[in-house]
Amino acid sequence: MTASRPDPAAELARLAAEIARHDALYHGQDAPEISDAEYDALKARYRALLGEHPELRPAEDPDAHVGAPPAEGFAKLRHAEPMLSLDNVFDAGAFEEWQARIRRFLGLAPDTQVAMVGEPKIDGLSINLTYRDGRFVHGATRGDGILGEDVTANLRTIADIPRKLGDDAPDLIEIRGEIFLTKTDFLALNAAQEAAGEKLFANPRNAAAGSLRQKDAAITASRPLKLFAYALGAASRRPAPTHAEWLDRLRAWGFSVNPLSRPLADAAAAAAFQAELADQRAGLAYDIDGVVYKVDALDLQARLGFVGRAPRWAIAWKFPAEQATTRINRITIQVGRTGALTPVAELEPVGVGGVLVSRATLHNEDEIARKDFRVGDTVIVQRAGDVIPQLVGVVAEKRPPGAEKFVFPDHCPVCGSHAVRAADEAVRRCTNGLSCPAQVQERLRHFASRAALDIEGLGEKTVVEFFQAGLLESLPDIFDLPTHEAEIAAREGWGAVSAANLSRAIRARRAAPLEKFIFALGIRRIGEANAKLLARHYGSLASWEQAMLAAREVGSDARLELGSIAGIGPAIAQELVDFFDEARNVAVLDALAARMHVQDAVRTEGGQLAGKILVFTGTLERMTRDEAGARAEAAGAKVAKSVSRKTDFVVVGAEAGSKAAKAAELGVRVLSEDDFLAMAGASGPA
Ligand code: IVH
């Protein structure tokens, strides 16, 4: 009996759909699920099968287009000349094949050598820059090769892109190149993302693409994107006779051109260059995934033209995927500064492309479940873009008997508290932000920061210093620091004056308004605005705490009340409940309350001014306009500048003018300053 082979038409359609899905993930969302090598293998399988059955080409042929259609949200720009892709080769034989094809196409003798330029293949995203009369007019991503996304505003924030070319520039010219991030900048960006609780980028390429494709150019400006220029698109006149001279032109116009680019006389020189760059790869500041070889003479390039989606005159010789197999010895869980639990595979150390790899991130529990990684499994390790080792998958045949499915912990391995996962997130987090050693430094910093309690002199550096010295372990310790004043004064870089100043600043913040206190706790999703809502709704620390403890019970009155506060959605309510569900947090909160005076807020619920629109006019006697405005807002009112039919009350001070008259005319109720104060409640905000 023969094993049944899958129906080739169905198999081709399946592969085409699979490739289309990965194209969309990679180009459209900057979030690939598989490695480049896996993608290349998928395409190779598709092409091989199509080679056997050319009549079965699927309607949605992945080879018919490149990239992905431009994303919604960006205007589309048509490239004056399509932006194409490159064919790949993986070994010297296929490379020589490419050269032979060129010779045959041009009718050259088999022993003629066609001069080339070799350039590192930068692993970033390609961009098309249009210049008219020597000035940068717009720029677009590749998109589907015909229409790209207009990212001009973002490109203008990149220093490597000249605004003006030299006087010798053609009237119209498209310049193409690769936008990328260095490996170091990528790691720094991810560290910042992690600290801010934002999503991490998988590799420098995704980080560069995500940074460029921002709706807000200010975000792009904050990312150190770089450009290497390497190709010519449409041009009203040919700017140079050879590619090497074209690169010189680009340099003269102020572009950065990869300094490793090199003219190569023949295939032997190319093979030597390939080996040289493979050696240098790990030490380069940016990721490269191969070398691009281009025919040097531009008139030959023009004669060679394109076949399908790729030029005949260029080829990408990719580096072999740097892979190795090894065993997962253990799976450990790291806890980040924001409490995120990240699983890490501890591997039997193995060399991958010249680097010893002994650990690899498993990202999150969904990833572990999807690929079913288990302790004892033999896995394929790959160095993606040279920076971060990735686990490609499990070698199923080598699974030891009895290897058990990995159960993701629901407790923090650092402090033992509950670790929970929000419904809309892949990440599980430790709920004990206040005293979990992995998170507490971040919380201490936040607590003392300007937007929270604003403790002068207790900035990030000092927090780290005191934490390491054992002076600060948890938030309440802050208020005990004055008892260690002599010890602090004796520390290097301190002295009696600074230590005394710090003590004074800390004592001054023992009294804090409830909303600042709630915000300072650093509960996820409780920013300044939500803290204010909670403070105004519950009024005092004691009633807030009591209500939150009661709200842990699903369906309780307290839970319903929490959900009924305008602006507090279910996700926010859940974060609060998770926080109060952890007894360690409540203990810290109580310890803080014992050391501080948390001032009551004016409750807005049912208050006479809640939701009302107020206008002030004339000179108030007991307070300034600003203070009156703050009191009105604290009581839940809105302050408007002019009187209209929507106005509920006009507060009239001495020498009131036309606004008082207007109020009378419209029949709006007029309040005296005393009336207003009585309605706003006696205890105003601090
Ligand atoms: S030339 C028509 N040169 O590789 C040829 N491309 O796989 C246009 N790439 O879309 C491309 N470094 O994003 C060229 N030195 C280089 C390159 C390079 C990286 C990228 C580019 C292109 C992709 C094709």
XYZ file of C-alpha atoms and ligand atoms in Angstrom:
710
model
C 0.000 0.000 0.000
C 1.274 3.466 -0.783
C 0.898 6.286 1.687
C -1.716 8.709 0.462
C -0.195 11.970 -0.742
C -2.142 15.145 -0.151
C -4.032 16.401 -3.168
C -1.530 18.830 -4.778
C -4.175 21.457 -5.596
C -5.396 21.496 -2.004
C -1.834 21.485 -0.692
C -0.888 24.442 -2.929
C -3.950 26.390 -1.800
C -3.138 25.609 1.822
C 0.488 26.731 1.425
C -0.612 29.886 -0.430
C -3.034 30.782 2.368
C -0.403 30.049 5.000
C 2.138 32.260 3.194
C -0.450 35.038 2.794
C -1.164 34.883 6.520
C 2.525 35.207 7.379
C 2.937 38.008 4.825
C 0.165 39.936 6.548
C 1.663 39.332 10.005
C 5.131 40.376 8.882
C 4.403 43.310 6.600
C 1.043 44.473 7.875
C 1.396 44.085 11.611
C 5.167 43.972 12.123
C 4.530 40.912 14.277
C 5.762 37.716 12.604
C 4.916 34.382 14.191
C 7.626 32.387 12.458
C 11.294 32.977 11.768
C 12.546 34.177 8.380
C 14.114 30.768 7.829
C 10.788 29.014 8.451
C 9.119 31.447 6.066
C 11.733 30.813 3.396
C 11.234 27.055 3.841
C 7.480 27.469 3.425
C 8.001 29.395 0.199
C 10.509 26.854 -1.076
C 7.979 24.059 -0.477
C 5.300 26.050 -2.304
C 7.544 26.745 -5.281
C 8.769 23.163 -5.524
C 5.213 21.843 -5.603
C 4.173 24.513 -8.080
C 7.132 23.461 -10.230
C 5.669 19.937 -10.396
C 2.147 21.229 -11.118
C 2.451 24.571 -12.900
C -1.191 24.275 -14.060
C -2.391 24.379 -10.452
C -1.200 27.899 -9.600
C -3.663 29.182 -6.935
C -5.737 32.285 -7.687
C -4.145 33.989 -4.691
C -0.547 33.382 -5.730
C 1.832 34.686 -3.052
C 4.515 35.166 -5.694
C 2.307 37.577 -7.630
C 2.866 40.419 -5.209
C 5.312 41.498 -2.554
C 4.644 42.653 0.960
C 1.170 43.520 2.099
C -1.302 46.179 1.012
C -0.811 49.500 2.773
C -2.424 49.592 6.198
C -5.568 51.567 6.901
C -4.789 54.856 8.539
C -2.006 55.960 6.238
C -2.606 57.762 2.973
C -1.428 55.734 -0.004
C 1.386 56.835 -2.272
C 2.021 55.306 -5.683
C 5.690 54.564 -6.326
C 6.766 56.109 -9.633
C 8.573 52.836 -10.266
C 7.376 49.670 -8.487
C 9.363 48.535 -5.454
C 10.269 44.944 -6.000
C 11.674 42.158 -4.000
C 14.818 40.080 -4.416
C 15.275 36.434 -5.233
C 17.239 34.482 -2.652
C 20.048 31.977 -2.940
C 21.594 30.054 -0.067
C 24.826 28.622 -1.492
C 27.639 29.191 -3.971
C 26.117 26.802 -6.518
C 22.857 28.739 -6.745
C 24.795 31.988 -6.834
C 26.832 30.815 -9.849
C 23.585 29.657 -11.432
C 22.330 33.254 -11.158
C 25.470 34.555 -12.855
C 25.144 31.997 -15.639
C 21.529 33.107 -16.242
C 22.738 36.693 -16.597
C 25.406 35.699 -19.122
C 22.891 33.689 -21.147
C 20.383 36.542 -21.086
C 22.996 39.060 -22.242
C 24.525 36.642 -24.770
C 27.953 36.713 -23.094
C 30.566 33.972 -23.341
C 30.547 31.502 -20.402
C 33.929 32.716 -19.165
C 33.009 36.432 -19.093
C 32.796 37.887 -15.633
C 30.084 40.441 -14.910
C 31.313 43.019 -12.391
C 29.117 43.466 -9.343
C 28.784 45.377 -6.113
C 28.176 43.437 -2.905
C 26.257 45.119 -0.074
C 25.168 43.880 3.329
C 21.476 43.004 3.241
C 20.117 45.155 6.054
C 17.276 43.611 8.017
C 15.025 46.627 8.321
C 12.220 47.976 6.184
C 12.597 49.479 2.757
C 11.568 52.997 1.994
C 11.118 55.068 -1.153
C 12.112 58.746 -0.940
C 10.981 61.103 -3.704
C 12.952 64.279 -4.471
C 11.790 66.956 -6.908
C 14.127 69.751 -7.935
C 16.534 68.443 -5.329
C 14.063 68.686 -2.428
C 12.558 65.889 -0.391
C 8.835 65.855 -1.168
C 7.544 62.598 0.202
C 8.388 59.089 1.258
C 6.548 55.804 1.480
C 6.951 52.270 2.747
C 7.001 49.463 0.218
C 3.383 48.445 0.843
C 2.393 45.999 -1.881
C 5.186 47.261 -4.152
C 2.888 49.533 -6.145
C 1.164 51.541 -3.417
C 3.007 52.309 -0.217
C 2.041 54.046 3.001
C 2.719 57.761 3.095
C 5.004 58.182 6.105
C 6.481 61.525 5.029
C 5.868 63.305 8.348
C 7.607 60.495 10.203
C 10.513 60.391 7.768
C 11.117 64.090 8.305
C 12.085 63.265 11.898
C 14.985 61.048 10.759
C 18.335 62.812 10.701
C 19.842 60.450 8.101
C 17.406 61.666 5.420
C 18.726 64.763 3.606
C 16.125 67.464 2.957
C 18.066 68.697 -0.100
C 20.276 67.025 -2.672
C 23.196 68.593 -4.535
C 22.714 70.873 -7.583
C 23.551 67.964 -9.862
C 20.415 66.044 -8.823
C 17.918 65.125 -11.582
C 14.561 66.993 -11.496
C 12.817 63.876 -10.282
C 14.486 61.028 -8.485
C 13.388 58.200 -6.198
C 15.990 57.046 -3.705
C 15.536 53.780 -1.900
C 17.073 52.432 1.197
C 16.538 50.576 4.414
C 15.313 52.073 7.681
C 16.694 50.222 10.687
C 17.545 50.363 14.376
C 20.913 49.325 15.747
C 20.942 46.293 18.018
C 21.836 48.463 21.019
C 19.051 50.957 20.300
C 16.627 48.077 19.899
C 17.549 46.624 23.295
C 17.269 50.057 24.922
C 13.877 50.619 23.295
C 12.596 47.282 24.550
C 13.888 48.032 28.041
C 11.970 51.318 27.970
C 8.869 49.562 26.618
C 9.110 46.999 29.383
C 9.492 49.665 32.056
C 6.430 51.450 30.695
C 4.445 48.221 30.578
C 4.206 48.456 26.782
C 4.501 45.576 24.339
C 7.970 44.359 23.451
C 9.255 44.123 19.899
C 10.434 40.747 18.673
C 13.538 42.021 16.883
C 15.145 45.213 15.551
C 13.305 44.950 12.237
C 9.894 44.913 13.869
C 10.907 47.669 16.214
C 12.035 49.825 13.266
C 8.849 49.137 11.313
C 6.666 49.777 14.348
C 8.526 52.995 15.064
C 8.182 54.309 11.537
C 4.546 53.355 11.098
C 3.264 55.586 13.877
C 0.280 57.872 13.613
C 2.142 60.293 15.863
C 5.400 61.553 14.331
C 6.592 62.588 17.796
C 6.886 58.911 18.710
C 8.930 58.236 15.566
C 11.125 61.213 16.450
C 11.887 59.659 19.828
C 13.212 56.461 18.209
C 16.779 56.573 16.846
C 15.948 55.307 13.354
C 18.740 55.183 10.796
C 18.900 54.819 7.042
C 21.252 53.171 4.577
C 20.537 54.274 1.014
C 21.200 51.618 -1.641
C 19.015 51.816 -4.733
C 17.581 53.988 -7.436
C 13.885 54.060 -8.347
C 12.443 56.299 -11.045
C 14.705 59.120 -12.261
C 14.265 61.811 -14.903
C 17.910 61.222 -15.873
C 20.395 58.498 -14.976
C 22.533 59.913 -12.153
C 25.621 57.674 -12.699
C 26.915 55.032 -15.102
C 27.529 52.337 -12.509
C 26.044 51.263 -9.202
C 29.350 51.955 -7.420
C 29.360 55.524 -8.723
C 25.662 55.868 -7.832
C 26.559 54.986 -4.245
C 29.245 57.711 -4.372
C 26.614 60.200 -5.591
C 24.366 59.229 -2.692
C 27.253 59.806 -0.285
C 27.957 63.196 -1.870
C 24.303 64.172 -1.365
C 24.576 63.406 2.307
C 23.071 59.915 2.515
C 24.692 57.269 4.584
C 25.702 54.358 2.426
C 26.863 51.140 3.991
C 30.663 51.422 4.311
C 31.066 47.666 3.812
C 29.676 47.829 0.251
C 32.356 46.669 -2.158
C 32.925 46.334 -5.937
C 33.567 42.685 -6.839
C 35.088 41.522 -10.097
C 33.848 37.933 -10.211
C 32.080 35.046 -8.493
C 35.195 34.059 -6.542
C 35.438 37.556 -5.091
C 31.734 37.396 -4.214
C 32.164 34.078 -2.387
C 35.077 35.514 -0.413
C 33.012 38.613 0.440
C 30.134 36.412 1.545
C 32.400 34.497 3.939
C 33.949 37.707 5.238
C 30.577 39.268 6.073
C 29.299 36.054 7.638
C 32.289 36.306 9.980
C 31.683 39.967 10.758
C 27.941 39.653 11.119
C 27.701 39.089 14.864
C 29.956 42.073 15.583
C 28.078 44.569 13.398
C 25.998 47.245 15.095
C 22.912 46.294 13.068
C 21.275 43.111 11.831
C 22.047 41.750 8.393
C 20.620 38.553 7.005
C 22.780 38.137 3.918
C 24.495 40.008 1.125
C 22.851 41.641 -1.899
C 24.816 41.360 -5.148
C 24.005 43.840 -7.901
C 25.320 44.065 -11.450
C 27.500 47.169 -11.442
C 26.819 48.633 -14.906
C 23.460 50.438 -14.879
C 22.986 49.952 -18.634
C 23.313 46.199 -18.107
C 20.790 46.444 -15.262
C 18.383 48.157 -17.646
C 18.861 45.416 -20.252
C 18.412 42.667 -17.703
C 15.171 44.133 -16.322
C 12.753 42.178 -14.166
C 11.192 38.784 -14.052
C 8.015 38.574 -12.024
C 8.523 40.472 -8.823
C 12.328 40.557 -8.750
C 15.122 42.082 -10.808
C 17.365 39.788 -12.863
C 20.307 42.044 -12.070
C 20.359 41.496 -8.311
C 20.255 38.570 -5.929
C 20.196 38.147 -2.159
C 22.616 35.502 -0.934
C 21.247 34.786 2.499
C 23.213 33.479 5.412
C 22.187 30.023 6.498
C 19.871 30.160 9.491
C 22.008 29.789 12.546
C 20.341 26.884 14.239
C 21.230 24.143 16.625
C 19.360 21.627 18.743
C 19.654 21.288 22.482
C 17.641 20.305 25.543
C 15.416 22.349 27.862
C 16.767 21.638 31.345
C 14.335 23.855 33.218
C 11.739 26.498 32.618
C 12.126 29.432 34.982
C 9.979 32.518 35.418
C 11.432 36.004 35.528
C 9.516 38.884 37.054
C 10.016 42.272 35.448
C 9.744 45.744 36.910
C 6.065 45.934 36.046
C 5.332 42.536 37.528
C 5.157 40.707 34.194
C 6.025 37.019 34.515
C 8.232 35.943 31.607
C 9.032 32.266 31.125
C 12.614 31.457 30.188
C 13.968 28.169 28.887
C 17.200 27.207 30.634
C 19.045 25.245 27.968
C 21.900 22.808 27.860
C 24.463 25.330 26.541
C 24.919 25.062 22.786
C 26.917 27.055 20.216
C 24.768 28.825 17.646
C 26.677 30.785 15.022
C 29.679 31.315 17.239
C 27.810 32.303 20.413
C 27.073 30.067 23.369
C 23.348 30.057 24.092
C 22.097 28.812 27.452
C 18.768 30.604 27.837
C 15.977 31.697 25.556
C 12.767 33.527 26.276
C 9.518 31.615 25.878
C 7.606 34.935 25.749
C 4.389 34.016 27.602
C 2.144 31.137 28.553
C 0.259 31.133 25.241
C 3.512 30.704 23.339
C 4.486 27.748 25.542
C 1.071 26.169 24.998
C 1.108 26.847 21.234
C 4.482 25.192 20.689
C 4.048 22.793 23.620
C 7.514 23.259 25.093
C 8.202 20.853 27.960
C 11.116 20.357 30.323
C 13.332 17.623 28.845
C 12.335 18.419 25.262
C 14.908 18.695 22.514
C 14.353 22.020 20.808
C 15.652 23.928 17.810
C 17.431 27.114 18.838
C 17.952 29.887 16.385
C 19.667 33.203 16.708
C 17.247 35.642 15.167
C 19.010 38.582 13.663
C 21.952 37.711 15.835
C 20.563 39.340 18.940
C 18.086 37.197 20.779
C 18.066 33.432 20.716
C 14.669 32.032 19.745
C 13.198 28.591 20.176
C 11.794 27.573 16.819
C 10.051 24.443 18.018
C 10.231 21.020 19.595
C 11.774 17.950 17.962
C 8.747 15.745 18.670
C 10.485 12.369 18.179
C 12.983 13.182 20.895
C 10.483 13.934 23.657
C 11.428 11.777 26.670
C 8.665 9.527 27.940
C 6.800 11.096 30.822
C 7.650 14.699 29.901
C 4.790 16.690 31.329
C 2.973 19.665 29.917
C 4.270 22.856 31.457
C 1.879 24.377 33.951
C 2.292 28.122 34.144
C 2.451 29.261 37.776
C -0.399 31.363 39.153
C 1.832 32.722 41.889
C 4.791 35.060 41.640
C 8.009 33.038 42.014
C 9.729 36.017 43.637
C 7.243 36.940 46.381
C 4.608 34.213 46.327
C 1.662 36.537 45.635
C -1.149 35.822 43.193
C -0.224 36.287 39.563
C -3.198 37.089 37.359
C -3.845 37.689 33.743
C -6.170 40.390 32.423
C -8.715 39.098 29.933
C -7.242 41.116 27.066
C -3.567 40.359 27.727
C -1.107 37.564 27.072
C 0.951 38.508 30.089
C 0.422 37.240 33.612
C 1.434 39.657 36.325
C 2.277 39.542 39.997
C -0.411 41.488 41.846
C 1.810 42.448 44.744
C 3.366 45.523 43.202
C 3.966 47.178 46.531
C 6.360 44.779 48.151
C 7.391 42.220 45.538
C 11.189 42.691 45.470
C 11.156 42.505 41.667
C 8.805 45.452 41.430
C 9.279 47.491 44.513
C 12.036 49.760 43.204
C 9.773 50.839 40.383
C 6.917 51.436 42.835
C 9.131 53.404 45.211
C 10.229 55.594 42.340
C 6.647 56.138 41.219
C 5.388 56.839 44.745
C 7.925 59.631 45.276
C 7.723 61.003 41.724
C 6.516 64.481 40.902
C 3.092 63.426 39.618
C 2.484 61.288 42.718
C 3.613 62.391 46.214
C 6.350 64.622 44.802
C 9.020 63.990 47.432
C 11.828 66.324 46.566
C 15.237 64.632 46.661
C 13.878 61.089 46.385
C 14.394 60.529 42.674
C 15.173 57.319 40.819
C 18.899 57.369 41.627
C 18.315 57.787 45.332
C 15.649 55.101 45.370
C 18.082 52.651 43.774
C 20.852 53.687 46.163
C 18.691 53.321 49.290
C 17.178 50.087 48.045
C 20.613 48.572 47.571
C 21.699 49.852 50.980
C 18.677 48.203 52.602
C 17.241 51.554 53.755
C 14.160 51.124 51.578
C 12.410 47.812 51.156
C 8.821 48.839 50.839
C 6.786 52.044 50.522
C 6.198 52.663 54.249
C 9.983 52.698 54.780
C 10.022 56.076 53.026
C 8.415 57.677 56.058
C 10.948 56.041 58.369
C 13.896 57.501 56.453
C 14.062 60.598 58.703
C 14.931 58.293 61.612
C 18.004 57.254 59.606
C 19.035 60.826 58.885
C 22.475 60.496 60.510
C 23.208 57.349 58.530
C 22.122 59.045 55.307
C 24.198 62.138 56.097
C 27.257 59.903 56.438
C 26.776 58.353 53.022
C 29.053 59.321 50.170
C 27.671 62.259 48.232
C 25.236 63.236 51.001
C 26.107 65.296 54.105
C 24.079 66.855 56.915
C 22.335 69.470 54.795
C 21.080 67.176 52.045
C 19.995 64.560 54.569
C 18.069 67.152 56.574
C 16.459 68.494 53.413
C 15.331 65.014 52.478
C 13.847 64.450 55.937
C 11.980 67.735 55.684
C 10.652 66.890 52.216
C 9.429 63.517 53.440
C 7.708 64.939 56.522
C 6.023 67.564 54.350
C 4.405 64.767 52.353
C 2.993 62.870 55.304
C -0.230 64.699 54.572
C -1.504 63.898 51.105
C -4.846 64.274 49.344
C -6.622 60.960 48.824
C -6.428 61.147 45.026
C -2.637 61.617 45.107
C -2.344 58.744 47.543
C -4.399 56.412 45.350
C -2.425 57.394 42.264
C 0.881 56.979 44.129
C 0.122 53.316 44.850
C 0.853 52.611 41.191
C -2.031 50.170 40.660
C -2.210 49.201 37.016
C -4.638 51.324 34.988
C -5.123 53.714 37.893
C -3.610 56.878 36.510
C -4.236 60.369 37.800
C -7.697 60.675 36.254
C -9.001 57.384 37.632
C -7.473 58.078 41.033
C -9.414 61.336 41.095
C -12.663 59.576 40.174
C -12.189 57.062 42.966
C -11.222 59.693 45.547
C -14.259 61.793 44.756
C -16.563 58.868 44.799
C -15.449 57.291 48.055
C -14.302 60.420 49.890
C -11.969 58.853 52.452
C -9.206 56.285 52.523
C -11.131 54.156 54.994
C -14.302 54.026 52.925
C -12.393 53.420 49.710
C -10.440 50.564 51.252
C -13.541 49.035 52.806
C -15.432 49.283 49.529
C -12.581 47.731 47.538
C -12.264 44.816 49.953
C -15.997 44.228 49.714
C -15.927 44.566 45.917
C -13.779 41.442 45.685
C -16.968 39.458 45.885
C -18.489 39.193 42.442
C -22.054 40.487 42.420
C -21.707 42.282 45.744
C -23.240 45.729 46.185
C -19.740 47.159 46.490
C -18.754 45.593 43.163
C -21.860 46.970 41.470
C -21.205 50.390 42.941
C -17.595 50.343 41.685
C -18.804 49.428 38.220
C -21.350 52.201 38.258
C -18.795 54.989 38.589
C -18.655 56.816 35.276
C -15.200 56.251 33.806
C -14.436 53.051 35.757
C -14.876 50.176 33.306
C -14.712 46.449 34.060
C -10.972 46.151 33.286
C -10.146 48.912 35.761
C -12.472 47.423 38.362
C -10.719 44.077 37.920
C -7.284 45.638 38.501
C -8.540 47.166 41.744
C -10.053 43.908 42.880
C -6.862 42.003 42.031
C -4.841 44.531 43.990
C -7.018 44.276 47.096
C -7.252 40.515 46.763
C -3.574 40.319 47.647
C -3.236 40.622 51.417
C 0.350 41.860 51.082
C -0.902 44.948 49.283
C -3.488 45.665 51.949
C -0.799 45.318 54.625
C 1.379 47.895 52.862
C -1.564 50.209 52.417
C -2.398 50.003 56.118
C 1.234 50.570 57.078
C 1.238 53.681 54.901
C -2.023 54.897 56.396
C -0.515 54.537 59.878
C 2.404 56.784 58.939
C 0.500 59.349 56.890
C -2.457 61.616 57.075
C -4.459 60.896 53.939
C -6.851 63.782 53.506
C -10.483 63.193 52.638
C -11.723 64.271 49.257
C -14.947 66.103 48.608
C -17.464 63.480 47.677
C -19.227 64.335 44.498
C -21.903 61.721 44.636
C -25.204 63.497 45.227
C -23.384 66.781 45.961
C -25.339 69.870 45.000
C -22.722 70.974 42.522
C -22.025 67.583 40.946
C -22.362 67.754 37.189
C -23.370 71.425 37.273
C -21.944 74.191 35.102
C -20.739 77.248 37.014
C -19.618 80.685 35.943
C -17.719 83.031 38.278
C -17.959 86.774 37.915
C -16.724 89.755 39.928
C -14.102 89.737 42.694
C -14.337 87.004 45.300
C -13.378 87.943 48.848
C -12.421 84.715 50.549
C -10.379 83.107 47.811
C -8.870 83.641 44.395
C -10.668 82.688 41.200
C -8.253 79.787 40.730
C -8.971 78.435 44.166
C -12.700 78.830 43.682
C -12.415 77.019 40.349
C -10.499 74.172 41.986
C -13.155 73.857 44.705
C -15.921 73.833 42.154
C -14.181 71.077 40.200
C -13.478 69.152 43.363
C -17.201 69.223 44.020
C -17.813 67.778 40.586
C -18.831 70.968 38.797
C -17.528 72.304 35.513
C -16.409 75.907 35.284
C -17.331 77.838 32.149
C -16.204 81.297 31.049
C -19.441 82.736 29.764
C -23.081 82.515 30.764
C -25.465 80.630 28.508
C -28.698 78.662 28.787
C -26.622 75.659 29.814
C -25.243 77.469 32.862
C -26.644 76.193 36.158
C -25.246 78.781 38.567
C -23.478 82.123 38.349
C -21.354 82.909 41.413
C -21.299 86.658 41.830
C -18.552 88.534 43.674
C -18.050 92.255 44.202
C -18.357 94.582 41.229
C -19.867 91.951 38.985
C -20.513 93.165 35.458
C -22.355 91.966 32.399
C -22.327 88.285 33.363
C -24.568 88.940 36.346
C -26.929 90.870 34.070
C -26.909 88.035 31.546
C -27.726 85.544 34.321
C -30.739 87.611 35.310
C -31.800 87.852 31.689
C -31.619 84.075 31.140
C -33.098 83.255 34.529
C -29.941 81.437 35.712
C -29.695 81.035 39.461
C -27.261 83.458 41.098
C -25.143 82.408 44.093
C -23.187 84.497 46.552
C -19.685 83.451 47.507
C -21.020 82.077 50.796
C -23.792 80.137 49.041
C -21.187 78.638 46.776
C -18.914 77.637 49.659
C -21.761 76.026 51.505
C -22.754 74.023 48.456
C -19.174 73.029 47.645
C -18.798 71.581 51.139
C -16.650 72.828 53.977
C -13.548 70.710 53.442
C -12.039 71.800 50.204
C -9.047 70.166 48.542
C -5.714 70.735 50.257
S 18.081 46.363 -3.362
C 15.030 45.808 -6.765
N 19.874 46.426 -1.472
O 15.849 43.381 0.965
C 15.986 45.621 -5.656
N 17.696 45.670 -0.926
O 14.475 41.013 0.007
C 15.682 46.487 -4.522
N 17.419 45.096 1.433
O 12.974 45.000 -0.226
C 16.345 46.093 -3.282
N 19.463 45.588 2.071
O 14.065 45.827 1.958
C 18.620 46.121 -1.796
N 21.569 46.579 0.122
C 20.312 46.282 -0.196
C 19.388 45.818 0.741
C 18.089 45.509 0.343
C 18.269 45.180 2.473
C 16.019 44.643 1.555
C 14.991 45.519 0.930
C 14.324 44.684 -0.104
C 14.539 43.318 0.458
C 14.416 42.266 -0.581
